[in-house]
mmCIF file of C-alpha atoms in Angstrom:
data_model
loop_
_atom_site.group_PDB
_atom_site.id
_atom_site.type_symbol
_atom_site.label_atom_id
_atom_site.label_comp_id
_atom_site.label_asym_id
_atom_site.label_seq_id
_atom_site.Cartn_x
_atom_site.Cartn_y
_atom_site.Cartn_z
ATOM 1 C CA ASP A 24 -5.163 10.646 8.291
ATOM 2 C CA ALA A 25 -4.132 9.436 11.720
ATOM 3 C CA LYS A 26 -0.375 9.099 12.040
ATOM 4 C CA THR A 27 1.077 5.759 13.048
ATOM 5 C CA THR A 28 4.377 5.063 14.795
ATOM 6 C CA GLN A 29 6.225 1.774 14.501
ATOM 7 C CA PRO A 30 9.702 0.628 15.548
ATOM 8 C CA PRO A 31 11.999 0.606 12.517
ATOM 9 C CA SER A 32 13.160 -2.975 12.984
ATOM 10 C CA MET A 33 12.655 -6.140 15.021
ATOM 11 C CA ASP A 34 14.151 -9.621 15.167
ATOM 12 C CA CYS A 35 12.331 -12.849 15.916
ATOM 13 C CA ALA A 36 13.507 -16.442 16.173
ATOM 14 C CA GLU A 37 11.858 -18.910 13.846
ATOM 15 C CA GLY A 38 8.951 -20.721 15.512
ATOM 16 C CA ARG A 39 8.447 -17.988 18.070
ATOM 17 C CA ALA A 40 5.627 -15.469 18.109
ATOM 18 C CA ALA A 41 6.397 -12.123 16.519
ATOM 19 C CA ASN A 42 4.655 -9.206 18.211
ATOM 20 C CA LEU A 43 4.740 -6.004 16.184
ATOM 21 C CA PRO A 44 3.520 -2.867 17.968
ATOM 22 C CA CYS A 45 1.923 0.224 16.479
ATOM 23 C CA ASN A 46 0.868 3.504 18.053
ATOM 24 C CA HIS A 47 -2.003 5.487 16.535
ATOM 25 C CA SER A 48 -2.903 7.870 19.310
ATOM 26 C CA THR A 49 -4.851 10.300 17.077
ATOM 27 C CA ILE A 50 -7.153 7.677 15.572
ATOM 28 C CA SER A 51 -10.799 8.673 15.121
ATOM 29 C CA GLY A 52 -13.896 6.621 15.854
ATOM 30 C CA ASN A 53 -14.560 5.392 12.312
ATOM 31 C CA GLU A 54 -10.984 4.725 11.283
ATOM 32 C CA TYR A 55 -9.882 1.139 10.786
ATOM 33 C CA VAL A 56 -6.407 -0.178 11.560
ATOM 34 C CA TYR A 57 -4.844 -2.157 8.717
ATOM 35 C CA TRP A 58 -1.708 -4.236 8.540
ATOM 36 C CA TYR A 59 0.127 -4.993 5.319
ATOM 37 C CA ARG A 60 3.505 -6.540 4.686
ATOM 38 C CA GLN A 61 5.919 -6.119 1.822
ATOM 39 C CA ILE A 62 8.577 -8.547 0.762
ATOM 40 C CA HIS A 63 11.410 -6.914 -1.127
ATOM 41 C CA SER A 64 10.477 -5.695 -4.622
ATOM 42 C CA GLN A 65 6.910 -6.976 -4.412
ATOM 43 C CA GLY A 66 3.574 -5.299 -3.864
ATOM 44 C CA PRO A 67 2.278 -5.065 -0.288
ATOM 45 C CA GLN A 68 0.146 -7.970 0.873
ATOM 46 C CA TYR A 69 -2.929 -7.474 3.041
ATOM 47 C CA ILE A 70 -2.726 -9.214 6.419
ATOM 48 C CA ILE A 71 -5.595 -8.130 8.626
ATOM 49 C CA HIS A 72 -7.687 -5.149 9.713
ATOM 50 C CA GLY A 73 -9.925 -4.174 12.620
ATOM 51 C CA LEU A 74 -11.940 -1.376 14.197
ATOM 52 C CA LYS A 75 -12.420 -2.105 17.898
ATOM 53 C CA ASN A 76 -12.435 -5.828 18.529
ATOM 54 C CA ASN A 77 -9.501 -8.174 18.304
ATOM 55 C CA GLU A 78 -9.343 -10.038 15.021
ATOM 56 C CA THR A 79 -7.779 -13.315 13.918
ATOM 57 C CA ASN A 80 -7.342 -14.940 10.550
ATOM 58 C CA GLU A 81 -5.153 -17.618 9.041
ATOM 59 C CA MET A 82 -2.177 -15.284 8.876
ATOM 60 C CA ALA A 83 -2.189 -13.343 12.118
ATOM 61 C CA SER A 84 -3.999 -11.854 15.082
ATOM 62 C CA LEU A 85 -4.664 -8.174 15.680
ATOM 63 C CA ILE A 86 -4.984 -6.894 19.224
ATOM 64 C CA ILE A 87 -6.392 -3.367 19.570
ATOM 65 C CA THR A 88 -6.300 -1.632 22.946
ATOM 66 C CA GLU A 89 -9.566 -0.534 24.498
ATOM 67 C CA ASP A 90 -8.802 3.145 23.891
ATOM 68 C CA ARG A 91 -7.779 2.244 20.285
ATOM 69 C CA LYS A 92 -4.591 4.262 20.574
ATOM 70 C CA SER A 93 -2.356 1.309 19.861
ATOM 71 C CA SER A 94 -2.419 -2.165 18.401
ATOM 72 C CA THR A 95 -0.227 -5.248 18.087
ATOM 73 C CA LEU A 96 0.075 -7.624 15.166
ATOM 74 C CA ILE A 97 0.893 -11.148 16.257
ATOM 75 C CA LEU A 98 2.399 -13.775 13.966
ATOM 76 C CA PRO A 99 1.980 -16.835 16.195
ATOM 77 C CA HIS A 100 4.752 -19.004 14.753
ATOM 78 C CA ALA A 101 7.112 -16.921 12.662
ATOM 79 C CA THR A 102 8.924 -18.567 9.745
ATOM 80 C CA LEU A 103 11.756 -17.332 7.563
ATOM 81 C CA ARG A 104 9.183 -16.454 4.901
ATOM 82 C CA ASP A 105 7.665 -13.908 7.285
ATOM 83 C CA THR A 106 10.762 -11.720 6.921
ATOM 84 C CA ALA A 107 9.362 -8.506 5.442
ATOM 85 C CA VAL A 108 8.493 -4.894 6.151
ATOM 86 C CA TYR A 109 5.234 -4.644 8.082
ATOM 87 C CA TYR A 110 3.089 -1.535 7.723
ATOM 88 C CA CYS A 111 0.501 -0.427 10.254
ATOM 89 C CA ILE A 112 -1.938 1.975 8.613
ATOM 90 C CA VAL A 113 -5.053 3.813 9.660
ATOM 91 C CA ARG A 114 -7.623 4.243 6.931
ATOM 92 C CA SER A 115 -9.673 7.398 7.086
ATOM 93 C CA ASN A 116 -12.233 9.216 4.986
ATOM 94 C CA THR A 117 -11.265 12.453 3.323
ATOM 95 C CA GLY A 118 -14.386 13.912 1.805
ATOM 96 C CA THR A 119 -15.706 11.334 -0.660
ATOM 97 C CA ALA A 120 -12.629 9.145 -0.648
ATOM 98 C CA SER A 121 -10.839 6.984 1.849
ATOM 99 C CA LYS A 122 -7.094 6.762 1.701
ATOM 100 C CA LEU A 123 -4.323 4.686 3.149
ATOM 101 C CA THR A 124 -1.203 6.567 4.162
ATOM 102 C CA PHE A 125 1.864 4.385 4.516
ATOM 103 C CA GLY A 126 4.733 5.154 6.871
ATOM 104 C CA THR A 127 8.125 3.441 6.798
ATOM 105 C CA GLY A 128 6.956 0.319 8.676
ATOM 106 C CA THR A 129 8.830 -2.227 10.786
ATOM 107 C CA ARG A 130 11.416 -4.432 9.148
ATOM 108 C CA LEU A 131 10.969 -7.881 10.718
ATOM 109 C CA GLN A 132 13.905 -10.256 10.429
ATOM 110 C CA VAL A 133 13.134 -13.865 11.286
ATOM 111 C CA THR A 134 16.247 -15.859 12.121
ATOM 112 C CA LEU A 135 17.101 -19.521 12.630
ATOM 113 C CA ASP B 3 -7.530 -15.726 -11.040
ATOM 114 C CA GLY B 4 -8.576 -12.174 -10.268
ATOM 115 C CA GLY B 5 -5.898 -9.643 -9.614
ATOM 116 C CA ILE B 6 -3.911 -6.616 -10.673
ATOM 117 C CA THR B 7 -1.361 -6.805 -13.454
ATOM 118 C CA GLN B 8 1.380 -4.228 -13.814
ATOM 119 C CA SER B 9 3.698 -4.060 -16.785
ATOM 120 C CA PRO B 10 6.506 -3.901 -17.511
ATOM 121 C CA LYS B 11 8.333 -5.229 -14.447
ATOM 122 C CA TYR B 12 11.384 -3.061 -15.296
ATOM 123 C CA LEU B 13 11.422 0.130 -17.360
ATOM 124 C CA PHE B 14 14.186 2.487 -18.365
ATOM 125 C CA ARG B 15 13.669 6.132 -19.261
ATOM 126 C CA LYS B 16 15.947 8.405 -21.217
ATOM 127 C CA GLU B 17 16.275 12.073 -20.374
ATOM 128 C CA GLY B 18 13.341 14.109 -21.679
ATOM 129 C CA GLN B 19 11.262 11.054 -22.457
ATOM 130 C CA ASN B 20 7.734 10.304 -21.305
ATOM 131 C CA VAL B 21 7.029 6.722 -20.287
ATOM 132 C CA THR B 22 3.758 4.986 -19.481
ATOM 133 C CA LEU B 23 3.252 2.290 -16.851
ATOM 134 C CA SER B 24 0.374 -0.083 -17.350
ATOM 135 C CA CYS B 25 -2.062 -1.244 -14.663
ATOM 136 C CA GLU B 26 -4.972 -3.588 -15.366
ATOM 137 C CA GLN B 27 -7.375 -5.183 -12.891
ATOM 138 C CA ASN B 28 -10.081 -7.819 -13.326
ATOM 139 C CA LEU B 29 -11.511 -7.484 -9.831
ATOM 140 C CA ASN B 30 -14.370 -5.232 -10.971
ATOM 141 C CA HIS B 31 -13.120 -2.561 -8.567
ATOM 142 C CA ASP B 32 -14.219 1.034 -8.994
ATOM 143 C CA ALA B 33 -11.240 2.653 -7.276
ATOM 144 C CA MET B 34 -7.634 2.500 -8.444
ATOM 145 C CA TYR B 35 -4.464 4.081 -7.086
ATOM 146 C CA TRP B 36 -0.850 4.762 -8.003
ATOM 147 C CA TYR B 37 1.861 4.846 -5.355
ATOM 148 C CA ARG B 38 5.555 5.631 -5.561
ATOM 149 C CA GLN B 39 8.109 3.963 -3.291
ATOM 150 C CA ASP B 40 11.706 5.100 -2.875
ATOM 151 C CA PRO B 41 14.352 2.799 -1.319
ATOM 152 C CA GLY B 42 13.778 2.299 2.394
ATOM 153 C CA GLN B 43 10.689 4.484 2.349
ATOM 154 C CA GLY B 44 6.977 3.962 2.629
ATOM 155 C CA LEU B 45 4.482 4.411 -0.202
ATOM 156 C CA ARG B 46 3.392 7.858 -1.339
ATOM 157 C CA LEU B 47 0.137 8.429 -3.219
ATOM 158 C CA ILE B 48 0.482 9.902 -6.727
ATOM 159 C CA TYR B 49 -3.043 9.758 -8.158
ATOM 160 C CA TYR B 50 -6.278 7.943 -7.490
ATOM 161 C CA SER B 51 -9.541 7.376 -9.331
ATOM 162 C CA GLN B 52 -12.874 6.334 -7.902
ATOM 163 C CA ILE B 53 -14.789 6.134 -11.158
ATOM 164 C CA VAL B 54 -14.234 6.031 -14.904
ATOM 165 C CA ASN B 55 -13.264 9.371 -16.438
ATOM 166 C CA ASP B 56 -12.513 10.913 -13.057
ATOM 167 C CA PHE B 57 -9.310 11.070 -11.004
ATOM 168 C CA GLN B 58 -7.743 13.156 -8.257
ATOM 169 C CA LYS B 59 -4.218 14.190 -7.386
ATOM 170 C CA GLY B 60 -2.563 12.524 -4.464
ATOM 171 C CA ASP B 61 0.305 13.857 -2.384
ATOM 172 C CA ILE B 62 2.999 13.884 -5.101
ATOM 173 C CA ALA B 63 1.215 14.339 -8.454
ATOM 174 C CA GLU B 64 3.645 16.817 -10.049
ATOM 175 C CA GLY B 65 5.355 15.367 -13.119
ATOM 176 C CA TYR B 66 2.815 12.563 -13.506
ATOM 177 C CA SER B 67 -0.414 12.151 -15.450
ATOM 178 C CA VAL B 68 -3.113 9.471 -15.533
ATOM 179 C CA SER B 69 -6.231 8.503 -17.447
ATOM 180 C CA ARG B 70 -9.202 6.321 -16.585
ATOM 181 C CA GLU B 71 -11.029 5.585 -19.808
ATOM 182 C CA LYS B 72 -11.957 2.060 -18.776
ATOM 183 C CA LYS B 73 -12.883 0.647 -15.393
ATOM 184 C CA GLU B 74 -10.200 -2.023 -15.548
ATOM 185 C CA SER B 75 -7.316 0.185 -16.654
ATOM 186 C CA PHE B 76 -5.452 3.057 -14.962
ATOM 187 C CA PRO B 77 -2.202 3.876 -16.807
ATOM 188 C CA LEU B 78 0.364 6.229 -15.293
ATOM 189 C CA THR B 79 2.563 8.452 -17.464
ATOM 190 C CA VAL B 80 5.816 9.699 -16.000
ATOM 191 C CA THR B 81 6.522 12.893 -17.893
ATOM 192 C CA SER B 82 9.816 14.638 -18.578
ATOM 193 C CA ALA B 83 8.769 17.173 -15.943
ATOM 194 C CA GLN B 84 9.402 14.545 -13.252
ATOM 195 C CA LYS B 85 13.066 15.206 -12.533
ATOM 196 C CA ASN B 86 13.650 12.292 -10.199
ATOM 197 C CA PRO B 87 11.569 9.424 -11.589
ATOM 198 C CA THR B 88 13.697 6.506 -10.434
ATOM 199 C CA ALA B 89 11.495 4.559 -8.026
ATOM 200 C CA PHE B 90 9.316 1.498 -7.564
ATOM 201 C CA TYR B 91 5.744 2.181 -8.733
ATOM 202 C CA LEU B 92 2.787 0.295 -7.330
ATOM 203 C CA CYS B 93 -0.765 0.170 -8.595
ATOM 204 C CA ALA B 94 -3.627 -0.792 -6.294
ATOM 205 C CA SER B 95 -7.386 -1.108 -6.340
ATOM 206 C CA THR B 96 -10.289 -1.383 -3.940
ATOM 207 C CA THR B 97 -14.017 -1.882 -4.227
ATOM 208 C CA THR B 98 -15.288 1.686 -4.103
ATOM 209 C CA GLY B 99 -12.589 3.763 -2.401
ATOM 210 C CA ARG B 100 -15.240 5.432 -0.275
ATOM 211 C CA ALA B 101 -15.423 3.239 2.804
ATOM 212 C CA THR B 102 -12.875 2.806 5.555
ATOM 213 C CA ASN B 103 -13.215 -0.981 5.744
ATOM 214 C CA GLU B 104 -12.124 -1.892 2.237
ATOM 215 C CA LYS B 105 -8.972 -3.880 1.561
ATOM 216 C CA LEU B 106 -6.449 -2.513 -0.891
ATOM 217 C CA PHE B 107 -5.116 -4.997 -3.445
ATOM 218 C CA PHE B 108 -1.708 -4.332 -4.982
ATOM 219 C CA GLY B 109 0.037 -5.252 -8.207
ATOM 220 C CA SER B 110 3.603 -6.559 -8.245
ATOM 221 C CA GLY B 111 5.112 -3.203 -9.167
ATOM 222 C CA THR B 112 7.232 -1.595 -11.880
ATOM 223 C CA GLN B 113 10.822 -0.515 -11.235
ATOM 224 C CA LEU B 114 11.569 2.616 -13.261
ATOM 225 C CA SER B 115 15.154 3.717 -13.762
ATOM 226 C CA VAL B 116 16.687 6.635 -15.638
ATOM 227 C CA LEU B 117 19.429 5.929 -18.174
#
């Protein structure tokens, strides 16, 4: 699996955009970038995923660089409920299975 | 509503005891997974199954066992051989587990502690 690198923590003021970076410099051509978030003591929640093009849904936007070596998750108007650990993951095939390998993520703290 | 149900929410294990964590899904997914999470850490894969009656070891399978007798159920047994079982355990599922564009759906987790 491609390794991802994220900053351990970030702060964001409520109402502002939160931009969470992720490096995945060893990503392969068929590997998707996924973002999940985890609120304390709950299961991770899917946010968004993409391959090459930028993606947007009701939760967030995903910007992937042209060389695919890095990406940014954007929460356009962060609220206190967005405080969580955000995981950037690259999903790859290993033989007949595809697996997600989670790192330690970025702890986003949204403040008043 | 479709989803993944893990039970119990909290579980306590005595020394030398085996305990079983339940995971049920009604999403009609073929693939199911068990992850372990230690405080402040990411998730580590214990076991996964892509089809009934078949499963594979993940990265930290020692001291754990699983079964997949039904499509909707994937119980995890933490055996007495697992010397450090205290952790948060998460079950997940996805459509087939074979493609790289499938979302993973998670349960709400079980916190296991040793008495």
